[in-house]
mmCIF file of C-alpha atoms in Angstrom:
data_model
loop_
_atom_site.group_PDB
_atom_site.id
_atom_site.type_symbol
_atom_site.label_atom_id
_atom_site.label_comp_id
_atom_site.label_asym_id
_atom_site.label_seq_id
_atom_site.Cartn_x
_atom_site.Cartn_y
_atom_site.Cartn_z
ATOM 1 C CA MET A 26 18.928 -4.193 14.900
ATOM 2 C CA LYS A 27 16.251 -3.914 12.714
ATOM 3 C CA ILE A 28 13.752 -6.053 14.517
ATOM 4 C CA ARG A 29 14.691 -3.466 17.376
ATOM 5 C CA ALA A 30 14.172 -0.417 14.929
ATOM 6 C CA THR A 31 10.933 -1.486 13.960
ATOM 7 C CA LEU A 32 9.539 -2.432 17.290
ATOM 8 C CA LEU A 33 10.450 0.378 18.937
ATOM 9 C CA THR A 34 8.677 2.405 15.847
ATOM 10 C CA CYS A 35 5.116 0.680 16.336
ATOM 11 C CA ALA A 36 5.178 1.448 19.753
ATOM 12 C CA LEU A 37 6.025 4.520 18.917
ATOM 13 C CA PHE A 38 3.087 4.721 16.246
ATOM 14 C CA LEU A 39 1.006 2.937 18.729
ATOM 15 C CA VAL A 40 0.938 4.621 21.699
ATOM 16 C CA ASN A 41 0.456 7.925 19.619
ATOM 17 C CA ALA A 42 -2.603 6.053 18.229
ATOM 18 C CA ASN A 43 -5.574 8.952 17.909
ATOM 19 C CA SER A 44 -7.494 5.311 18.690
ATOM 20 C CA SER A 45 -6.918 1.580 18.826
ATOM 21 C CA GLU A 46 -8.959 -1.397 19.221
ATOM 22 C CA ILE A 47 -8.178 -4.897 20.078
ATOM 23 C CA HIS A 48 -10.797 -7.621 18.453
ATOM 24 C CA PRO A 49 -10.769 -11.196 19.912
ATOM 25 C CA PHE A 50 -11.796 -13.781 16.841
ATOM 26 C CA LEU A 51 -12.496 -17.361 16.123
ATOM 27 C CA ARG A 52 -12.247 -18.101 12.612
ATOM 28 C CA GLY A 53 -13.045 -21.457 10.838
ATOM 29 C CA PHE A 54 -11.241 -23.373 8.235
ATOM 30 C CA LEU A 55 -12.431 -25.614 5.294
ATOM 31 C CA PRO A 56 -10.426 -28.429 4.853
ATOM 32 C CA ALA A 57 -8.018 -28.119 2.230
ATOM 33 C CA ASP A 58 -4.227 -29.903 0.313
ATOM 34 C CA VAL A 59 -1.419 -29.538 2.289
ATOM 35 C CA ASN A 60 1.549 -29.684 -0.048
ATOM 36 C CA VAL A 61 4.479 -31.467 1.043
ATOM 37 C CA SER A 62 7.829 -31.217 -0.197
ATOM 38 C CA ARG A 63 10.720 -33.473 0.761
ATOM 39 C CA VAL A 64 14.251 -33.077 0.444
ATOM 40 C CA LEU A 65 16.840 -36.317 1.217
ATOM 41 C CA ASP A 66 20.701 -35.458 -0.093
ATOM 42 C CA GLY A 67 19.547 -32.545 -2.830
ATOM 43 C CA GLY A 68 16.920 -34.340 -4.469
ATOM 44 C CA ASN A 69 13.223 -33.175 -4.183
ATOM 45 C CA SER A 70 9.617 -34.806 -3.670
ATOM 46 C CA LYS A 71 6.756 -33.391 -3.456
ATOM 47 C CA THR A 72 3.172 -35.253 -2.028
ATOM 48 C CA GLU A 73 -0.400 -33.578 -1.657
ATOM 49 C CA TYR A 74 -3.006 -34.338 1.440
ATOM 50 C CA SER A 75 -5.611 -33.850 1.645
ATOM 51 C CA THR A 76 -7.093 -32.800 5.536
ATOM 52 C CA GLY A 77 -10.569 -31.937 6.352
ATOM 53 C CA PHE A 78 -12.026 -28.259 9.294
ATOM 54 C CA THR A 79 -9.480 -26.916 10.935
ATOM 55 C CA GLY A 80 -10.053 -23.338 13.624
ATOM 56 C CA GLU A 81 -7.679 -20.142 14.753
ATOM 57 C CA VAL A 82 -8.270 -18.459 17.871
ATOM 58 C CA GLY A 83 -6.998 -15.462 18.681
ATOM 59 C CA ALA A 84 -6.849 -11.795 19.398
ATOM 60 C CA GLU A 85 -5.962 -9.278 16.742
ATOM 61 C CA PHE A 86 -5.002 -5.206 18.132
ATOM 62 C CA LEU A 87 -5.548 -2.435 15.938
ATOM 63 C CA ALA A 88 -4.939 1.193 15.760
ATOM 64 C CA GLU A 89 -5.087 3.779 13.032
ATOM 65 C CA LYS A 90 -3.894 7.720 13.600
ATOM 66 C CA GLU A 91 -5.645 10.861 12.912
ATOM 67 C CA SER A 92 -9.051 9.649 12.232
ATOM 68 C CA SER A 93 -6.912 8.178 9.410
ATOM 69 C CA PRO A 94 -8.868 5.045 7.048
ATOM 70 C CA PHE A 95 -5.792 3.097 7.804
ATOM 71 C CA TYR A 96 -5.721 0.723 10.595
ATOM 72 C CA PHE A 97 -2.311 -1.206 12.271
ATOM 73 C CA GLY A 98 -1.136 -3.520 14.464
ATOM 74 C CA GLY A 99 0.072 -7.292 15.028
ATOM 75 C CA GLY A 100 -1.830 -10.167 17.200
ATOM 76 C CA ILE A 101 -1.434 -13.965 18.227
ATOM 77 C CA GLY A 102 -3.100 -16.819 17.894
ATOM 78 C CA PHE A 103 -3.740 -20.319 17.895
ATOM 79 C CA MET A 104 -4.196 -23.393 15.319
ATOM 80 C CA ASN A 105 -5.034 -26.126 15.649
ATOM 81 C CA ALA A 106 -2.817 -29.635 14.010
ATOM 82 C CA GLN A 107 -3.642 -30.541 9.989
ATOM 83 C CA ARG A 108 -4.334 -33.698 9.643
ATOM 84 C CA LYS A 109 -5.210 -36.649 7.291
ATOM 85 C CA ASP A 110 -8.210 -38.946 9.159
ATOM 86 C CA LYS A 111 -5.517 -40.151 11.884
ATOM 87 C CA LEU A 112 -2.185 -38.880 10.483
ATOM 88 C CA LYS A 113 -0.610 -35.107 12.105
ATOM 89 C CA LEU A 114 1.305 -33.441 8.953
ATOM 90 C CA THR A 115 1.748 -30.636 10.683
ATOM 91 C CA PRO A 116 1.763 -29.532 14.196
ATOM 92 C CA SER A 117 -0.321 -27.255 16.210
ATOM 93 C CA THR A 118 0.828 -23.128 15.913
ATOM 94 C CA ILE A 119 0.844 -19.662 17.773
ATOM 95 C CA PRO A 120 1.023 -17.653 14.802
ATOM 96 C CA ILE A 121 2.402 -14.242 15.751
ATOM 97 C CA TRP A 122 1.437 -11.335 13.003
ATOM 98 C CA GLY A 123 2.110 -7.292 11.458
ATOM 99 C CA ALA A 124 -1.225 -6.456 10.642
ATOM 100 C CA LEU A 125 -2.061 -3.532 7.844
ATOM 101 C CA SER A 126 -6.288 -3.020 7.339
ATOM 102 C CA LEU A 127 -8.016 -0.026 4.941
ATOM 103 C CA ARG A 128 -11.344 0.505 6.595
ATOM 104 C CA SER A 129 -14.173 2.051 5.216
ATOM 105 C CA THR A 130 -14.718 6.350 6.504
ATOM 106 C CA LYS A 131 -18.110 5.651 4.973
ATOM 107 C CA SER A 132 -20.683 3.335 6.263
ATOM 108 C CA PHE A 133 -24.584 1.703 5.594
ATOM 109 C CA LYS A 134 -26.202 1.228 8.493
ATOM 110 C CA ASP A 135 -23.166 1.356 10.619
ATOM 111 C CA ILE A 136 -22.239 -1.533 8.699
ATOM 112 C CA ALA A 137 -17.768 -0.225 6.877
ATOM 113 C CA PRO A 138 -16.639 -2.580 5.271
ATOM 114 C CA TYR A 139 -12.248 -2.995 5.106
ATOM 115 C CA GLY A 140 -9.663 -5.066 3.842
ATOM 116 C CA THR A 141 -6.466 -6.667 5.506
ATOM 117 C CA LEU A 142 -3.511 -7.989 5.146
ATOM 118 C CA ARG A 143 -1.257 -9.817 7.625
ATOM 119 C CA ALA A 144 1.778 -11.617 7.510
ATOM 120 C CA GLY A 145 4.164 -13.153 10.389
ATOM 121 C CA TRP A 146 5.940 -16.398 11.651
ATOM 122 C CA LEU A 147 4.445 -19.196 12.466
ATOM 123 C CA LEU A 148 5.674 -20.743 16.511
ATOM 124 C CA PRO A 149 5.515 -25.038 16.778
ATOM 125 C CA ALA A 150 3.143 -25.526 19.350
ATOM 126 C CA THR A 151 5.220 -28.493 20.320
ATOM 127 C CA THR A 152 8.380 -29.628 22.384
ATOM 128 C CA ALA A 153 9.838 -31.846 19.452
ATOM 129 C CA SER A 154 13.521 -30.394 18.088
ATOM 130 C CA ALA A 155 12.912 -31.033 14.358
ATOM 131 C CA TRP A 156 10.463 -28.465 13.850
ATOM 132 C CA TRP A 157 12.841 -26.471 15.737
ATOM 133 C CA GLU A 158 16.322 -27.124 14.077
ATOM 134 C CA LYS A 159 14.910 -24.557 11.226
ATOM 135 C CA PRO A 160 12.073 -23.054 12.758
ATOM 136 C CA LYS A 161 11.597 -20.805 8.868
ATOM 137 C CA ASN A 162 7.789 -20.923 9.543
ATOM 138 C CA PHE A 163 5.634 -17.797 7.708
ATOM 139 C CA MET A 164 1.988 -17.306 7.159
ATOM 140 C CA VAL A 165 0.038 -15.082 4.780
ATOM 141 C CA ASP A 166 -2.289 -14.418 5.063
ATOM 142 C CA ALA A 167 -6.063 -11.684 3.020
ATOM 143 C CA GLY A 168 -9.208 -10.457 3.851
ATOM 144 C CA VAL A 169 -12.008 -8.472 2.991
ATOM 145 C CA GLY A 170 -14.948 -8.276 5.607
ATOM 146 C CA PHE A 171 -17.415 -6.426 7.539
ATOM 147 C CA HIS A 172 -17.103 -4.207 10.698
ATOM 148 C CA TYR A 173 -20.313 -3.323 12.994
ATOM 149 C CA ALA A 174 -20.343 -0.318 14.921
ATOM 150 C CA PRO A 175 -21.044 -1.590 18.822
ATOM 151 C CA GLY A 176 -18.333 -3.816 18.288
ATOM 152 C CA VAL A 177 -18.683 -7.510 16.633
ATOM 153 C CA GLY A 178 -17.386 -7.604 13.038
ATOM 154 C CA LEU A 179 -17.493 -10.923 10.215
ATOM 155 C CA GLU A 180 -14.048 -11.112 7.901
ATOM 156 C CA PHE A 181 -13.446 -14.093 4.846
ATOM 157 C CA SER A 182 -9.443 -14.578 4.291
ATOM 158 C CA TYR A 183 -7.597 -16.767 2.451
ATOM 159 C CA THR A 184 -4.647 -18.288 4.957
ATOM 160 C CA PHE A 185 -1.065 -18.837 3.135
ATOM 161 C CA THR A 186 1.818 -21.463 6.251
ATOM 162 C CA SER A 187 5.033 -22.905 5.170
ATOM 163 C CA LEU A 188 6.624 -25.090 7.484
ATOM 164 C CA GLU A 189 10.117 -26.558 8.062
ATOM 165 C CA LYS A 190 10.652 -30.501 9.711
ATOM 166 C CA SER A 191 14.226 -31.087 9.702
ATOM 167 C CA PHE A 192 16.489 -33.378 10.444
ATOM 168 C CA GLU A 193 19.879 -32.125 9.785
ATOM 169 C CA LYS A 194 22.164 -35.443 10.905
ATOM 170 C CA LYS A 195 20.057 -37.277 7.930
ATOM 171 C CA ASP A 196 20.235 -34.553 5.146
ATOM 172 C CA LEU A 197 16.684 -34.637 5.609
ATOM 173 C CA SER A 198 13.222 -31.584 5.614
ATOM 174 C CA TYR A 199 10.307 -31.686 4.992
ATOM 175 C CA ARG A 200 8.538 -28.227 4.116
ATOM 176 C CA PHE A 201 4.673 -28.473 4.521
ATOM 177 C CA SER A 202 2.400 -26.131 2.736
ATOM 178 C CA SER A 203 -1.132 -25.939 2.484
ATOM 179 C CA GLY A 204 -3.634 -22.331 1.836
ATOM 180 C CA ARG A 205 -7.104 -22.486 2.830
ATOM 181 C CA PHE A 206 -9.820 -20.118 2.690
ATOM 182 C CA GLY A 207 -11.529 -19.404 6.202
ATOM 183 C CA ALA A 208 -14.428 -16.769 8.333
ATOM 184 C CA SER A 209 -14.343 -15.794 11.681
ATOM 185 C CA CYS A 210 -15.985 -13.583 13.298
ATOM 186 C CA TYR A 211 -14.849 -11.116 16.124
ATOM 187 C CA TRP A 212 -15.970 -8.550 18.875
ATOM 188 C CA SER A 213 -14.279 -5.114 19.580
ATOM 189 C CA PHE A 214 -12.808 -3.214 22.027
ATOM 190 C CA GLU A 215 -12.055 0.462 21.744
ATOM 191 C CA ILE A 216 -8.804 0.785 24.384
ATOM 192 C CA THR A 217 -8.214 4.825 23.361
ATOM 193 C CA HIS A 218 -10.106 7.164 21.618
ATOM 194 C CA LYS A 219 -9.342 10.948 21.108
ATOM 195 C CA HIS A 220 -11.166 12.705 18.625
ATOM 196 C CA ASN A 221 -10.228 15.256 16.254
ATOM 197 C CA TYR A 222 -13.247 18.167 15.774
ATOM 198 C CA VAL A 223 -13.647 19.116 12.361
ATOM 199 C CA PRO A 224 -16.681 21.101 12.667
ATOM 200 C CA ASN A 225 -19.044 21.217 9.637
ATOM 201 C CA GLU A 226 -20.642 24.126 9.034
ATOM 202 C CA GLY A 227 -23.021 25.349 11.384
ATOM 203 C CA THR A 228 -22.946 23.079 13.607
ATOM 204 C CA THR A 229 -21.399 22.982 17.478
ATOM 205 C CA PRO A 230 -19.199 20.620 19.517
ATOM 206 C CA GLU A 231 -22.162 18.908 20.932
ATOM 207 C CA ASP A 232 -24.158 19.324 17.664
ATOM 208 C CA GLU A 233 -21.851 16.864 16.118
ATOM 209 C CA GLU A 234 -21.391 13.894 19.667
#
């Protein structure tokens, strides 16, 4: 019920937003460690693996209300698997998230800095039942970047992901956690834009345009 109410609230906000954008993006992650926590019959052990470069492709939808510097929205993507040489530690995943972004209202040569926070779920892109027995998978992300007026942007981010692999019949589970630094580029496409005209002294609407 709470999820439905949240989705309805978000939908109403997006419909009544003054402007909205969609950002298709490509992101690369630096090599990072994956911490594996193994729980068997109540006992716990931990192992750490080093993994290589990974990547993500996706799109994010953002909207703002009444010329506010805050943008709200969400996105969906595809993140490839983390591997240690030929050993696949985690499957590819489909992240789904909500986002809050604060964009500067002042720009320098059409470049505006921004910061963003994201949180969401990770859906394993696999049919292996062990990844779906207890799908307590999540991600959090924080980034800073620069938005260029013609419609492109560059962002640097830190992303933490956590996935659980469970074998209930054996009372065995694994949790794979990893923090990764990454960089992404995106393209911005404006979907709607309702201009709120606030006159400056000695100007007309035509002058403002």
